[in-house]
Tab-separated table of C-alpha atoms in Angstrom:
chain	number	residue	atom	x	y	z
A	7	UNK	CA	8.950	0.664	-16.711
A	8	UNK	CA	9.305	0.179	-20.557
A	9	UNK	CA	11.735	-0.933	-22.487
A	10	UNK	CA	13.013	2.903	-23.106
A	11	UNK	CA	13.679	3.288	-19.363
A	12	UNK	CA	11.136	5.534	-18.796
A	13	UNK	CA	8.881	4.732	-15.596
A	14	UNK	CA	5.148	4.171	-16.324
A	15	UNK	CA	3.123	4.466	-13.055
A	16	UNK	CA	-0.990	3.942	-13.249
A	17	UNK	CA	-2.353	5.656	-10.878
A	18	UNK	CA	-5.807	3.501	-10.922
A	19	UNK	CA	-6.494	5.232	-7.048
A	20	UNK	CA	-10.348	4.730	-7.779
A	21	UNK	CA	-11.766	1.959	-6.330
A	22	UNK	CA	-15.088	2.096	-9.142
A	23	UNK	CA	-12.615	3.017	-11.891
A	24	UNK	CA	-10.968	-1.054	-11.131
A	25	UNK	CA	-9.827	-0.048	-15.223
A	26	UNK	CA	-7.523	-2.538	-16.794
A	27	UNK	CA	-3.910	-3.425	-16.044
A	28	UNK	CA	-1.403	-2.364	-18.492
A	29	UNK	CA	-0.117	-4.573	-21.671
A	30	UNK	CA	2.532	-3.391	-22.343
A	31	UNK	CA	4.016	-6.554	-24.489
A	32	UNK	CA	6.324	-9.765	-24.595
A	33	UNK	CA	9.575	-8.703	-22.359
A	34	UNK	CA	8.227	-6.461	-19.988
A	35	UNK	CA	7.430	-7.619	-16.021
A	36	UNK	CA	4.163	-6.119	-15.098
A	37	UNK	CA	4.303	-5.750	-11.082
A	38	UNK	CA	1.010	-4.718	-9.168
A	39	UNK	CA	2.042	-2.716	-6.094
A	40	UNK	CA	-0.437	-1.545	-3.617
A	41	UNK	CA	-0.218	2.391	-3.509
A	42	UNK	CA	0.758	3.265	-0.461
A	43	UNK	CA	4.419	1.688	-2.201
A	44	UNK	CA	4.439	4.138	-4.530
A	45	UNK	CA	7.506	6.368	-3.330
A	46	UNK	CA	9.899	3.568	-2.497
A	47	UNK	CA	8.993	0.973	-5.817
A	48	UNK	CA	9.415	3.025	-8.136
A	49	UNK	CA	13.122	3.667	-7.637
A	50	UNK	CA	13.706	-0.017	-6.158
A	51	UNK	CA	12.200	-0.881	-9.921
A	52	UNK	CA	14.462	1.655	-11.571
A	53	UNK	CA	17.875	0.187	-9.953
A	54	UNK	CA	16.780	-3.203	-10.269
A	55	UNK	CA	16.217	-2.678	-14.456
A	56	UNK	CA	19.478	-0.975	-14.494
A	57	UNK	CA	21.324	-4.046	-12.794
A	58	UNK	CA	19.161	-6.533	-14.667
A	59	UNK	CA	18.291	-5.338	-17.950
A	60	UNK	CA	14.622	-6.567	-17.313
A	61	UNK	CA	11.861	-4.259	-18.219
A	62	UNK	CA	9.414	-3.839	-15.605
A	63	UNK	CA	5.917	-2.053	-15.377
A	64	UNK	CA	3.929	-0.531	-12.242
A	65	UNK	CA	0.719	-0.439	-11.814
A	66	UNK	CA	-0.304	0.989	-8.684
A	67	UNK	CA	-3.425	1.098	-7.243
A	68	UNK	CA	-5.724	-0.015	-3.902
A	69	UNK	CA	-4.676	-3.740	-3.654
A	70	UNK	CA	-8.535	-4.543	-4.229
A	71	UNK	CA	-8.392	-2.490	-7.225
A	72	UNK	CA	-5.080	-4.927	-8.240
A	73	UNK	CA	-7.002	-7.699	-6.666
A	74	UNK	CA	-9.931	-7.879	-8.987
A	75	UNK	CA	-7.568	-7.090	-12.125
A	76	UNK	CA	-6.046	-10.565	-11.547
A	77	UNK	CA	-9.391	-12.142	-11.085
A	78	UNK	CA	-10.076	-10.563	-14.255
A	79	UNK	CA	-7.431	-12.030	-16.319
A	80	UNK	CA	-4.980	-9.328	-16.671
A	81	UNK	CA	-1.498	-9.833	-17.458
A	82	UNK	CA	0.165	-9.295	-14.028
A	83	UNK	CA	3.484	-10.987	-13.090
A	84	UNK	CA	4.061	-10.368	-9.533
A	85	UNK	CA	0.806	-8.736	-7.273
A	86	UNK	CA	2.599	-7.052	-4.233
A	87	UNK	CA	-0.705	-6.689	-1.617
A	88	UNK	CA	-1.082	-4.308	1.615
A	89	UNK	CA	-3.003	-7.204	2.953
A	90	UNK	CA	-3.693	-10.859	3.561
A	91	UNK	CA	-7.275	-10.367	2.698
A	92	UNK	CA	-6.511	-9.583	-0.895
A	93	UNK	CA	-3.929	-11.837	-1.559
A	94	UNK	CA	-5.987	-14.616	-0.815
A	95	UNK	CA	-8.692	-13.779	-3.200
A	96	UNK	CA	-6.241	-14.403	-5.552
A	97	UNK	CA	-4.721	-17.429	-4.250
A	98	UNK	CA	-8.145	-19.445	-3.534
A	99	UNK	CA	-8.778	-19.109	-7.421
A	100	UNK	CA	-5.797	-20.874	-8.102
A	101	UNK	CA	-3.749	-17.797	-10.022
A	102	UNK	CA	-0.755	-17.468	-7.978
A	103	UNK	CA	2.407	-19.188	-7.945
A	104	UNK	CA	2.407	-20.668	-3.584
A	105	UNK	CA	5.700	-21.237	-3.145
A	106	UNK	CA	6.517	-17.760	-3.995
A	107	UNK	CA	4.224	-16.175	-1.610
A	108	UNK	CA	6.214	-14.177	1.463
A	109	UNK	CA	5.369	-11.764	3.860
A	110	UNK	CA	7.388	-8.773	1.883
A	111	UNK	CA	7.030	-5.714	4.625
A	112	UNK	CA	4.936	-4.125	7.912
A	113	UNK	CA	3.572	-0.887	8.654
A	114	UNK	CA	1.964	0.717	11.361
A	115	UNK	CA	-1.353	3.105	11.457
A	116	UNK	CA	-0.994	6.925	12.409
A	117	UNK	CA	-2.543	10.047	13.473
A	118	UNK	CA	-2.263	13.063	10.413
A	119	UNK	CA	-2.842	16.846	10.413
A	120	UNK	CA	-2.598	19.554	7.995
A	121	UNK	CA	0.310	21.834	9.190
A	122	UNK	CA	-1.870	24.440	10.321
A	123	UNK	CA	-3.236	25.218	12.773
A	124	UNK	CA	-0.565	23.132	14.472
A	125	UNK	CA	-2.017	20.276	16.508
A	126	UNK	CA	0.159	18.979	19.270
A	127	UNK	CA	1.093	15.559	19.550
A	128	UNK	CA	-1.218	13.063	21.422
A	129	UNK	CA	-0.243	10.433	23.605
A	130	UNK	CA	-3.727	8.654	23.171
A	131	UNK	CA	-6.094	7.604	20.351
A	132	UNK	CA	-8.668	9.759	22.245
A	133	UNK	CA	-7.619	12.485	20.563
A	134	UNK	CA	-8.961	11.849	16.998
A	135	UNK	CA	-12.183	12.937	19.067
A	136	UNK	CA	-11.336	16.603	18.521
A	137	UNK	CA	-11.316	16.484	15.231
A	138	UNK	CA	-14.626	17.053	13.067
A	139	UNK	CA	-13.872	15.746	9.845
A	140	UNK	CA	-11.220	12.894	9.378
A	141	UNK	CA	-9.608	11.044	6.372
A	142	UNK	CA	-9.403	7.342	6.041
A	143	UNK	CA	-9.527	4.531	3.227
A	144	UNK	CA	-12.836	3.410	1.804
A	145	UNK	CA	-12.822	0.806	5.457
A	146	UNK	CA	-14.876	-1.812	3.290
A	147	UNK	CA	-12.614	-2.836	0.463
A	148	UNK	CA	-9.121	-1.017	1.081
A	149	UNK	CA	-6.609	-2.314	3.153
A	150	UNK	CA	-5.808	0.730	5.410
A	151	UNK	CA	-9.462	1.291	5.779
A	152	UNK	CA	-10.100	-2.061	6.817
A	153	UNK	CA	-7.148	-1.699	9.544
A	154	UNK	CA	-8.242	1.583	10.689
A	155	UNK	CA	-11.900	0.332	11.243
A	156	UNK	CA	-11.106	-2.848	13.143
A	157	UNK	CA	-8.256	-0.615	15.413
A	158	UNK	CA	-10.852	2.207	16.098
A	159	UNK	CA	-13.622	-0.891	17.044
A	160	UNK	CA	-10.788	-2.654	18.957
A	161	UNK	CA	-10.427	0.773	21.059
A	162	UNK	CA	-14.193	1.792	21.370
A	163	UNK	CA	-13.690	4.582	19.107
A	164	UNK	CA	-15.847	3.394	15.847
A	165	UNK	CA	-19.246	4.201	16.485
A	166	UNK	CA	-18.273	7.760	18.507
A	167	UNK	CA	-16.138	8.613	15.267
A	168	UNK	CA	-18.140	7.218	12.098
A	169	UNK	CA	-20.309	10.967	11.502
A	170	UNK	CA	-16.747	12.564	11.378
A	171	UNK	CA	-15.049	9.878	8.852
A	172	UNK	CA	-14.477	10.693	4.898
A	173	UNK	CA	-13.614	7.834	3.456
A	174	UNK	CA	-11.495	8.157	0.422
A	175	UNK	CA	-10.421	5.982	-2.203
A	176	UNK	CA	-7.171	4.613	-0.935
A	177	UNK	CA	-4.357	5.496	1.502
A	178	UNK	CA	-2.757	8.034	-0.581
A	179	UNK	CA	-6.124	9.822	-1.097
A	180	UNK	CA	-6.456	9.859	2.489
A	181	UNK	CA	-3.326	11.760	2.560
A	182	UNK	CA	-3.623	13.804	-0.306
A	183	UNK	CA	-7.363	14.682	1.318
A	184	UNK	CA	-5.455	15.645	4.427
A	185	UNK	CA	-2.770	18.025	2.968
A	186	UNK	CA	-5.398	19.935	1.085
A	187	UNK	CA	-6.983	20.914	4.121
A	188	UNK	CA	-9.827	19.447	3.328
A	189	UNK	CA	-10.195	17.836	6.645
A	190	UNK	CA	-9.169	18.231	10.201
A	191	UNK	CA	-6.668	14.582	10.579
A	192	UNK	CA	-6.587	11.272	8.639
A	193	UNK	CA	-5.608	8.159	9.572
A	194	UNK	CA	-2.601	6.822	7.312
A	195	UNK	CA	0.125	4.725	7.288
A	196	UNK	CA	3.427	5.613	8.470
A	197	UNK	CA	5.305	5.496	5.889
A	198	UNK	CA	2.918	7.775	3.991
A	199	UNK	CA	2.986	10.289	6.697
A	200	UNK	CA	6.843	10.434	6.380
A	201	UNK	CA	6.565	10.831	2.633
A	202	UNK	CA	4.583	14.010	3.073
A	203	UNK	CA	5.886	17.573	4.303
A	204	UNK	CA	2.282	18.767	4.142
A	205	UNK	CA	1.589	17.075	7.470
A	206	UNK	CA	2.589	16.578	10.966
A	207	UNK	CA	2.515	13.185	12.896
A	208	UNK	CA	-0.389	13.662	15.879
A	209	UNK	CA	-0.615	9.811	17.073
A	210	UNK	CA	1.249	6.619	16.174
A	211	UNK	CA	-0.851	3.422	17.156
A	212	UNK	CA	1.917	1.327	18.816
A	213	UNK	CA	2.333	-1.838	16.637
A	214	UNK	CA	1.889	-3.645	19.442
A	215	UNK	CA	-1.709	-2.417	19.865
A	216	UNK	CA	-2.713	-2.272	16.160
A	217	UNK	CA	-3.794	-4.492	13.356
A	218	UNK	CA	-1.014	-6.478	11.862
A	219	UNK	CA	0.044	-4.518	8.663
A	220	UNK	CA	1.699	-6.922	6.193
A	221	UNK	CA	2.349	-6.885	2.291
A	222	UNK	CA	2.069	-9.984	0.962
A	223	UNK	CA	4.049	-10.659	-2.225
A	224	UNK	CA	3.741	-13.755	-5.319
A	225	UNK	CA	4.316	-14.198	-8.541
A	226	UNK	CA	1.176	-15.070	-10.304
A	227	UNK	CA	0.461	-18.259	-12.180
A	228	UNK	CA	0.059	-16.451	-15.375
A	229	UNK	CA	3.491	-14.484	-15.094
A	230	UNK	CA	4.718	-14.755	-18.633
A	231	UNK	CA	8.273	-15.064	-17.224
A	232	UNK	CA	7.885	-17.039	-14.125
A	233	UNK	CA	11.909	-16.785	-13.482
A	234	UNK	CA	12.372	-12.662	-13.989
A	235	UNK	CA	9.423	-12.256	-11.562
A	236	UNK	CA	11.306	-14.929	-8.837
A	237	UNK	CA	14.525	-12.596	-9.757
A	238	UNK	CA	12.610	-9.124	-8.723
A	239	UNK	CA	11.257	-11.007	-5.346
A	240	UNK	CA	14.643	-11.732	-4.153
A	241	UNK	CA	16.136	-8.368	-5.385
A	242	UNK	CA	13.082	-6.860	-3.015
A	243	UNK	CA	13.683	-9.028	-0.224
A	244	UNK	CA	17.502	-8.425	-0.441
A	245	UNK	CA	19.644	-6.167	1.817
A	246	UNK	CA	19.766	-2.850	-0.434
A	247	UNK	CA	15.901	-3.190	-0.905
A	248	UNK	CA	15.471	-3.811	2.823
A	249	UNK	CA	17.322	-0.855	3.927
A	250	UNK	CA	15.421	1.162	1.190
A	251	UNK	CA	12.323	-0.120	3.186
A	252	UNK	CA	13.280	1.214	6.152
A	253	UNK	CA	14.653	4.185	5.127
A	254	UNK	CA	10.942	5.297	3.845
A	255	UNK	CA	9.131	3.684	7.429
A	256	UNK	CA	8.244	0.304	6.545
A	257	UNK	CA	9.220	-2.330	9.291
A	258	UNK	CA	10.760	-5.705	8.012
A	259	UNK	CA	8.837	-8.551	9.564
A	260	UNK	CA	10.487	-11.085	11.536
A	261	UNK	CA	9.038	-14.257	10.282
A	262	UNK	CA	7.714	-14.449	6.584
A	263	UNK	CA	4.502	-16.493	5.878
């Protein structure tokens, strides 16, 4: 957000279209958020400039969209990743900050439809077999794709599924692809699914069966205020931020890395 209060979200959701993060000037925290964070940063970011008085700025995007911005030198203060895989792109060139690193938040892989026709809920993954046409993240280079490919694999359902998958830019686009109607089901995270009344829950992969879901968070090496972006970790891993969390599906891990 700038310096007049007023939120400035870029939504760079193509994974060609990497773009340029923001520059918004001296005094102004620019946090990279994976996009599946959308609904529950941006008003965590709005409370924590009111109590702070520190300007912040979100750019939200795939995290290997956000990924690759880094790599590319742009200003970025704190890189908040939906995976491991990305954040350590960043951290083997030497441009975060280690200490800071911490396991942030979990989530867990579902089962979408459209609203209509109504689809019943399943009590087995088989059931993404009755679908024709189904909605995931680009499974090479976004996190949720990646996920959803190695759970399908890890449950013998890759190979009988890959004619029916759409891959789509990012989570969100998954989700967006699946409330149009565009497609029969997607697979999504959770907390997107409860973010959307434009679809109804099918299947929830049990945590204990899925991939583990984590977003990694640091504040880079090149944060221009190395202290402010330490400040906005803590206010993120604090209790009101936590509860905020939960309140929108995300699952607080139990040990931080």
């Amino acid at each position: 957000m700038c310096s007049t209060g007023t939120l400035t979200v870029l939504a760079a959701l193509s994974l060609t279209a990497c773009g340029r993060a923001p520059d918004p000037g001296p005094g102004v925290l620019i946090v990279s958020a994976a996009s599946s964070l959308t609904t529950v940063i941006e008003p965590l970011v709005q409370a924590f400039e009111r109590d702070t008085g520190i300007a912040v700025e979100l750019n939200l995007a795939a995290s290997s969209t956000l990924a690759s911005q880094v790599l590319a030198g742009a200003p970025v203060d704190v890189f908040i990743s939906a995976d491991h895989i990305q954040m350590d792109r960043v951290a083997a060139a030497g441009l975060l900050r280690p200490a800071t690193r911490t396991v942030l938040l979990s989530n867990q892989l579902v089962v979408v439809a459209p609203l209509e026709p109504p689809v019943l809920p399943a009590t087995s993954p088989d059931v993404l077999a009755s679908f024709e046409r189904i909605a995931i993240a680009d499974p090479v280079a976004v996190p949720a794709g990646v996920y959803t490919r190695a759970y399908l694999e890890s449950v013998g359902l890759w190979r009988r599924l890959e004619d029916k998958l759409v891959p789509t830019r990012s989570v969100r686009a998954a989700l967006v692809t699946v409330e149009s109607g565009a497609v029969d089901a997607g697979l999504v995270y959770r907390t997107d699914a409860l973010s959307s009344n434009k679809v109804t829950q099918v299947y929830a992969v049990p945590v204990a069966d899925g991939p583990e879901i984590v977003y990694p968070v640091a504040v880079t090496a090149a944060s221009a205020d190395p202290a402010a972006s330490e400040r906005l970790l803590a206010y993120l891993s604090g209790a009101g931020a936590s509860a905020a969390f939960e309140s929108a599906g995300f699952i607080m891990p139990k040990a931080r890395r």
